[in-house]
Every structure is written in C-alpha cells, then in structure tokens.
Coordinates of C-alpha atoms in Angstrom, one line a residue:
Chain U
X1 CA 0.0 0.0 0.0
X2 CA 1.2 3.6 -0.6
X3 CA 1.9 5.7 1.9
X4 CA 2.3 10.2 2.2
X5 CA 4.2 11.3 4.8
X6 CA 4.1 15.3 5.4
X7 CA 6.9 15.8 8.3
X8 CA 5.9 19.3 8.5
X9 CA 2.4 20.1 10.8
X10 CA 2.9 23.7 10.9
X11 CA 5.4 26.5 8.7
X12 CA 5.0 29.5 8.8
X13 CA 6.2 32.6 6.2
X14 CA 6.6 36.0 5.7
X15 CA 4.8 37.6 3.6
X16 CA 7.1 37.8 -0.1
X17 CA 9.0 35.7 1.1
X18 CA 9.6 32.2 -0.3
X19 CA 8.4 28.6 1.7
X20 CA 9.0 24.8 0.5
X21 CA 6.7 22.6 2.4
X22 CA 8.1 18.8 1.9
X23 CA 6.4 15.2 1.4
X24 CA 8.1 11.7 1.1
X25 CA 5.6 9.0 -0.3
X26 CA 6.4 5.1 -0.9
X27 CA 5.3 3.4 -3.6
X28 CA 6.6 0.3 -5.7
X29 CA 4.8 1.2 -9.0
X30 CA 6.3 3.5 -11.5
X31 CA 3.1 4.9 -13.5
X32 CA 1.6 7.9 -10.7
X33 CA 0.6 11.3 -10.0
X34 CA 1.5 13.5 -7.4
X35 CA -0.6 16.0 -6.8
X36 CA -0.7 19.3 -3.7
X37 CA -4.0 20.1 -2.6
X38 CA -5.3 23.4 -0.4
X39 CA -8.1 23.8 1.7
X40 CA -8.2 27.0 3.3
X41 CA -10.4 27.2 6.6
X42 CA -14.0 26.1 6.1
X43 CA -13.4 25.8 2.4
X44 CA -13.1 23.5 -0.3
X45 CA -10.3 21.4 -1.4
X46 CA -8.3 23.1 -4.1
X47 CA -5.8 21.5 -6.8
X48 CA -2.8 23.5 -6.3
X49 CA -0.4 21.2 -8.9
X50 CA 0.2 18.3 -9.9
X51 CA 3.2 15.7 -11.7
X52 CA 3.3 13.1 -13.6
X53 CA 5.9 10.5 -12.5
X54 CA 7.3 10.0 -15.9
X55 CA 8.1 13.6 -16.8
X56 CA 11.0 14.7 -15.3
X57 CA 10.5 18.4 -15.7
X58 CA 9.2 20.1 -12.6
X59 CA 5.4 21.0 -12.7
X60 CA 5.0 24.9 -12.2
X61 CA 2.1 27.2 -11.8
X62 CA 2.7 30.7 -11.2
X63 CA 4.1 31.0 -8.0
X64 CA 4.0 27.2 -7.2
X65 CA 6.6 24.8 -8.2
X66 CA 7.4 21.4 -7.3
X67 CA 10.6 19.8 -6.8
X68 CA 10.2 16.2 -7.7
X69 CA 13.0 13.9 -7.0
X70 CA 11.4 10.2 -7.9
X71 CA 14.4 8.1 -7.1
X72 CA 14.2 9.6 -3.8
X73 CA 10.4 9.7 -3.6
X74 CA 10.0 13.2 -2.4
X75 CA 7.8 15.9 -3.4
X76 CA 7.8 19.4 -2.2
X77 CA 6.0 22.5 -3.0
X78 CA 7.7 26.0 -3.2
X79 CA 5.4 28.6 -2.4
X80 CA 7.2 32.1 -4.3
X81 CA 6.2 35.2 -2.8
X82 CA 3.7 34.0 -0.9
X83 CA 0.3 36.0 -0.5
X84 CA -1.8 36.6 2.8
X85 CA -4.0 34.2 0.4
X86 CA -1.9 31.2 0.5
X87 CA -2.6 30.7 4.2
X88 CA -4.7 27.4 4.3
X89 CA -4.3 23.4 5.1
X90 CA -1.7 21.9 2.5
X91 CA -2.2 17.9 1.4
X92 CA 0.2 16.1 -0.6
X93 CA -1.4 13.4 -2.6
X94 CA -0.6 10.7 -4.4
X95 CA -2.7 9.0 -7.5
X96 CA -1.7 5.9 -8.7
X97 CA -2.9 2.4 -10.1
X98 CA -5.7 2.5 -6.9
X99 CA -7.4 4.6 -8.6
X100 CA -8.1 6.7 -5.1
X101 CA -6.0 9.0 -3.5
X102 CA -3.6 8.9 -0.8
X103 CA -3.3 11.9 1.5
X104 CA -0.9 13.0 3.9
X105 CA -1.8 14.2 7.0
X106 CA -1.1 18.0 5.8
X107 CA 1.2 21.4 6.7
X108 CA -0.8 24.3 8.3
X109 CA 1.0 27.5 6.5
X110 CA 0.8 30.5 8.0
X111 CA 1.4 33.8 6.0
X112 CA 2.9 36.8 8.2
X113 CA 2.0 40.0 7.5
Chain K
X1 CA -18.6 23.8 -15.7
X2 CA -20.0 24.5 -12.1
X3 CA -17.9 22.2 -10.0
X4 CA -18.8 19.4 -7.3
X5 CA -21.7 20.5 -5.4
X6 CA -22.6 18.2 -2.0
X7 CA -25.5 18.7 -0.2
X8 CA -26.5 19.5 2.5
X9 CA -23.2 21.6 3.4
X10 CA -24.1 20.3 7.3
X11 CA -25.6 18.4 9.2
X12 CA -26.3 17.2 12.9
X13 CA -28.1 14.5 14.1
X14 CA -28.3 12.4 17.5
X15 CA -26.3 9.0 17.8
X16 CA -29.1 6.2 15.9
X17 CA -30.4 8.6 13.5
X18 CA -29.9 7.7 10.1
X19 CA -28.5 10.0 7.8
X20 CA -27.8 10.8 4.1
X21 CA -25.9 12.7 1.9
X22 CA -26.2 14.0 -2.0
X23 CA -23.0 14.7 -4.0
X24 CA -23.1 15.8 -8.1
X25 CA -20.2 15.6 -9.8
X26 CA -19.0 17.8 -12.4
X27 CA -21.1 17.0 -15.5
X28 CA -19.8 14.1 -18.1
X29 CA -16.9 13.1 -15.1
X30 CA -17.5 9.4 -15.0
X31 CA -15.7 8.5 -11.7
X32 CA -17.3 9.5 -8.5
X33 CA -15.6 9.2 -4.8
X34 CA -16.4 9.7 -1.5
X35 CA -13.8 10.7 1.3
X36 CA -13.9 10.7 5.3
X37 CA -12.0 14.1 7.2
X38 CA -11.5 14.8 9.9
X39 CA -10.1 17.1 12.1
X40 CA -6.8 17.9 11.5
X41 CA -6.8 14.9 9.2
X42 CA -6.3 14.1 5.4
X43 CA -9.2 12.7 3.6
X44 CA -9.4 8.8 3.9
X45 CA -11.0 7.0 0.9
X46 CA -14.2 5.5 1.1
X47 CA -15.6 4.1 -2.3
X48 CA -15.5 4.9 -5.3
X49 CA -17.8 4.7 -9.0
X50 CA -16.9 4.2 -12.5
X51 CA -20.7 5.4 -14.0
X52 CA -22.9 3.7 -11.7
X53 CA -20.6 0.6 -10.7
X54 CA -19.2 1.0 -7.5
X55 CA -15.9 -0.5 -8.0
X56 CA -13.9 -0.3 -4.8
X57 CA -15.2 0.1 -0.9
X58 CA -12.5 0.6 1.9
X59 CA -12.3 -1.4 5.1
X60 CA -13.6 2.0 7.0
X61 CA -16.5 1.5 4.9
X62 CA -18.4 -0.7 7.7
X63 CA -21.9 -2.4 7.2
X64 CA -23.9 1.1 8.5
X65 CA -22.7 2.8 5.4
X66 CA -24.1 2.6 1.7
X67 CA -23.8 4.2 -1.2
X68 CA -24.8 4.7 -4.5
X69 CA -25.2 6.3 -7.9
X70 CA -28.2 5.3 -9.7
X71 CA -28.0 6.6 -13.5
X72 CA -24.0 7.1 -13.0
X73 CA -24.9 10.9 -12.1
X74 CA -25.3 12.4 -8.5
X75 CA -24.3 9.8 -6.0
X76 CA -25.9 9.3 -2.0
X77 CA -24.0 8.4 1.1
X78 CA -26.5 6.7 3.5
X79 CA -25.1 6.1 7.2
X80 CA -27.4 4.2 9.2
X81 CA -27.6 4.0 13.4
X82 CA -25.4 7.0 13.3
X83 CA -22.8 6.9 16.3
X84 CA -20.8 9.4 17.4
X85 CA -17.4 8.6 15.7
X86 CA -19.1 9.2 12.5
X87 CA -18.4 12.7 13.1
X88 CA -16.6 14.0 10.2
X89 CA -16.5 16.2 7.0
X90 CA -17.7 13.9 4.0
X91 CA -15.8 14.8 0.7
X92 CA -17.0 14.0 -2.7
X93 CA -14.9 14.3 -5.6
X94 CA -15.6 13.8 -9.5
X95 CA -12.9 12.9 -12.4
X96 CA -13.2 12.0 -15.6
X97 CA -11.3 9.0 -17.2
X98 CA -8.4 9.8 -18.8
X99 CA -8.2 8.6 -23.0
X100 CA -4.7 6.7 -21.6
X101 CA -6.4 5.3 -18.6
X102 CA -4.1 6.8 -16.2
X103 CA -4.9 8.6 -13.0
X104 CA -6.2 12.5 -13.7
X105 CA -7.0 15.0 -11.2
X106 CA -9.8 14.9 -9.0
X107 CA -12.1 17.5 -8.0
X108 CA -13.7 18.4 -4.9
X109 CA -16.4 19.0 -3.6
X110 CA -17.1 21.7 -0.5
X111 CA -18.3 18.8 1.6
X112 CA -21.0 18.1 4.2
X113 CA -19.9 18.3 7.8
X114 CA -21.7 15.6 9.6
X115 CA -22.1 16.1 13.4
X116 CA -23.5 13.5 15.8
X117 CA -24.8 14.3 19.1

C-alpha cells in the first residue's frame, strides 16, 4: 500500500517571502501522479499542482513549483512570494494504479504579514 | 462547468439517526468518490464509481454505510444508526477518465460536515 508522509504540521512565512513545504511517499509502481491540494479554513479542497511521475520536468504554476525527486520519492512544493491568500491546510497526494487518493496528513502554513 | 456540489453543506443529528448525503459531480466526469475528514486529518477513501458501478469500498466503509449512484450521475451516502465517531467532513470528488487510462486530477467538492450528538 502507498503511503504520504508530510513531516511538517505547521510552517510559517513572511509575507514575499519564499516557503517549500516537503512530502516523502512510498510506492513500488512507476506509473503515478502527485498532486498538492489546499483547503483554506471552512473551504473546499483546491488543486494547487500536480506531476506526472514520468516527466522529469518540474510542474510549475505561477508561484507554485514542485521539486520532484522520484528516485528519492520526495515531493515538495515551493510557495514564491507568498500572498496573505496562501494561508490554508496543504495535502500532498498521491494518485496511482488504486485509482483513489492517498493523502498526507497535511502542513498548516501561516502567512505573516 | 459549475464544479462538485454536496448537499447538505451540514448536518447534525443524535447517535441512531440515520442520515444521508447527496454529491453531483461535475457534468460528463464518469468517476465518482467519496472521502472521510476529519479534524486535522487528510481525507481517507471511502468508495469509489466508475458510472454507476461501484468499484472499490474501503475497510472503513463498515456495514452502516451505503452508497450509490443510480443513473451514473449524482451519487448518495447513507449512514445508518449513526454513532458518534461518525463525526466527520464527507468529501465527494468527480474525475473524468483519462483517453490513456491513467490517474487524472480529482475534483472536490465543499463537503458536508456531519455532526452527531
């Protein structure tokens, strides 16, 4: 079975500044997705961005990047000049064969004015 | 393209009432799943659909639950004898199937926070 693991319960940033919020997952196929999920407080989950396990470019998305390391099995999110707006609950997730997702157990981030 | 929409957004009910929740997935998305949160938690599968097959149930899916998704459209979650554990926020989440049959991104819904008393 796959597992998430998000080391990190809380971080916390200053606003501008930049934050990488880490997640190791284990897996024995080679075929997934990856994927970093927000849910601000008393909102809905949001995709933030997502990789494909056989690409071995980086996923960005404005701000948001991921550093993908497969051989290691980690996945973290940089958060670039983070915005007041980024403050919310962070999941990493991981898609594969299962068909469901696997969740870790999340980051709180924090965004100091 | 109006997103997931779960209904109703909460809910709270004494322990042994039966309760039951409505999820509609993004329109033409052909696989339908239901999650467990809660606090402080990542979502936990429960079961998922491919139309109106339900395909896979999870261990944490005990006998009390049921779901379904008649016409492979909305989908219910039924919880019967409620008990106080049940307390959670239920996620639903749509996806359509990829043409190369690999995992895609899911989509969530705002969930219904269930509360038992």
């Amino acid at each position: 079975a796959q597992t998430v693991t998000q080391s990190q319960p809380e971080m916390s940033v200053q606003e501008a500044e930049t934050v990488t919020l880490s997640c190791t997952y284990d897996t024995s196929e080679s075929d997934y997705y990856l994927f970093w999920y927000k849910q601000p407080p008393s909102r809905q989950m949001i995709l933030v961005i997502r990789q494909e396990a056989y690409k071995q470019q980086n996923a960005t998305e404005n701000r948001f990047s991921v550093n993908f390391q497969k051989a290691a099995k980690s996945f973290s999110l940089k958060i670039s000049d983070s915005q007041l707006g980024d403050a919310a609950m962070y999941f990493c997730a991981y898609g594969g064969s299962a068909r469901q997702l696997t969740f870790g157990s999340g980051t709180q981030l924090t965004v100091l004015p | 393209d109006t997103g997931v929409s779960q209904n109703p957004r909460h809910k709270i009910t004494k322990r042994g009432q039966n309760v039951t929740f409505r999820c509609d997935p993004i329109s033409e998305h052909n696989r339908l799943y239901w999650y467990r949160q809660t606090l402080g938690q990542g979502p936990e599968f429960l079961t998922y659909f491919q139309n109106e097959a339900q395909l896979e149930k999870s261990r944490l899916l005990s006998d009390r639950f049921s779901a379904e998704r008649p016409k492979g459209s909305f989908s219910t979650l039924e919880i019967q004898r409620t008990e106080q554990g049940d307390s959670a926020m239920y996620l639903c989440a749509s996806r359509s199937l990829g043409l190369a049959g690999v995992t895609d991104t899911q989509y969530f819904g705002p969930g219904t926070r269930l509360t038992v008393l």
